[in-house]
Amino acid sequence: MQTNLAQWARESDLGQEADAILRRCVHCGFCQATCPTYQVLGDELDSPRGRIYLIKEVLEGKEPTRATQQHLDRCLTCRNCETTCPSGVQYGHLVDIGRQIVEEKVERPRMERVQRLLLRKGLTSSLFAPAYKLGQAVRGLLPASLQRKMLAKRDVGVIPHTAGQTRQILILSGCVQPTMMPTIDAATIRVLNAIGIGTQVVAGAGCCGALNFHLDDQSAALDQMRVNIDAWLPLIESGKIEAIVMNASGCGAMVAEYAHHLRHDAVYLPRAEIIVAHVRDIAQIVAPHAELLRTKIDPALLPERPVFHPPCTLQHWQGLRPLSEQLMEKLGMRLQPFTESHLCCGSAGAYSVLQPEISKSLRDRKLERLNEAQPDVMMSSNIGCIGHLQSGTDTPVRHWVEVVDAALVT
Ligand code: SF4
Ligand code: SF4
């Protein structure tokens, strides 16, 4: 694609980066076929090709409008288009740049600014845990739709002391997962312990930065990344820790791109590169030990008709498909096939709150496809997808590591 950038764009780092990405796009439109928002809305401007064109126009000097902003907002950042694109267009990085530039030029309505601020501050606040627990306590009094969103409190079970294991890895303490689904971290610790790997949580590290980054506060997100790097790096450099395990693929995808996000920070870029080299999805850690783990599993405790929904942040961002599926099969699960497994479930971070209609439509479509397999359990590997899918079904939705943990012979 030919471009004719405005002077301000030609002279800025972001403009030049965006230009290099834009030039790879040949406008073929293959990406339209796999874009969830285009499938739902049928508007070219809510497709990857349309959004690329909007960003190009802004870089060429056209003033963005509120409509431009809304078309970019409606993108789930699922990166399905990247998987499909034959020209290697890095749409995800381009839309980040486009959003940042449009955000500076177009002021959002007051209510929207307040909503985004509340989401950014609320979900990462120390008050989130007590507020969520209060909601769980009165869950039975809430309307059915809210009851499903406010997941029932589940017993985390006994968490083993794993400090004695020779191999040690770091586990992300995260922001919402320990409060909303503490069973995922507990299951991760037990499953890793079963294959001889101990886990540690580092004080000082926190949210990976994804929430702030995707809610228009990229500067706060970069600060969170630096804080995490400062907390993790000494342990990695000491040689006591061999990896950082991610059991939420949304966080994993974000941390795996720390070096990209900190590319203009001469001090933190080399540090971020070390962190990125040590980030592993939980499936990457467990897969080499599948045979050993299988000997510790009672097959009778595994579900009979499980399905696995691969999160976009696992399959399209990190390109890790079908590692998790292969691992589950090796552990003795018979995964049931279903159609449209490449398509987003509509969760996408805060998207389900900011774009509830599109999000619900995609969730219901995903559940329809999953239900075609008549599953007794639906599995995934990202807390956002798990909670979002569970809000629309009575079939249990779990992280796969919880399902494996429940089948461990103690
Ligand atoms: S598939 Fe790739 S090259 Fe084709 S229009 Fe989409 S982004 Fe551009
Ligand atoms: S990231 Fe997803 S929603 Fe956004 S344009 Fe690409 S395929 Fe469509």
Short mmCIF file of C-alpha atoms and ligand atoms in Angstrom, two decimals, residues 1 21-22 24-32 44 48-50 52 81-82 84-91, ligand 1:
data_model
loop_
_atom_site.label_atom_id
_atom_site.label_comp_id
_atom_site.label_asym_id
_atom_site.label_seq_id
_atom_site.Cartn_x
_atom_site.Cartn_y
_atom_site.Cartn_z
CA MET A 1 0.00 0.00 0.00
CA ILE A 21 3.34 -1.71 8.83
CA LEU A 22 0.89 -0.02 6.44
CA ARG A 24 2.97 -4.29 3.85
CA CYS A 25 -0.81 -4.32 3.41
CA VAL A 26 -1.81 -5.16 -0.17
CA HIS A 27 -5.50 -4.52 0.52
CA CYS A 28 -6.42 -8.08 -0.49
CA GLY A 29 -9.17 -8.38 2.13
CA PHE A 30 -8.41 -11.98 3.17
CA CYS A 31 -8.54 -10.77 6.79
CA GLN A 32 -12.21 -9.78 6.46
CA GLU A 44 -16.12 -2.47 6.08
CA PRO A 48 -9.23 -4.93 9.67
CA ARG A 49 -8.91 -3.52 6.16
CA GLY A 50 -11.31 -0.68 6.98
CA ILE A 52 -6.15 0.09 8.48
CA CYS A 81 -6.57 -10.89 11.16
CA GLU A 82 -2.82 -11.27 11.74
CA THR A 84 -4.99 -14.81 8.37
CA CYS A 85 -2.94 -12.11 6.63
CA PRO A 86 -0.66 -13.52 3.90
CA SER A 87 1.51 -10.36 3.92
CA GLY A 88 2.49 -10.41 7.59
CA VAL A 89 0.78 -7.11 8.47
CA GLN A 90 1.26 -6.50 12.20
CA TYR A 91 -2.24 -5.16 12.69
S1 SF4 B 1 -5.10 -9.75 4.75
FE1 SF4 B 1 -3.29 -8.52 5.26
S2 SF4 B 1 -2.64 -7.60 3.30
FE2 SF4 B 1 -4.76 -8.34 3.02
S3 SF4 B 1 -6.06 -6.53 3.52
FE3 SF4 B 1 -5.86 -7.74 5.41
S4 SF4 B 1 -4.10 -6.81 6.45
FE4 SF4 B 1 -4.00 -6.10 4.31
#
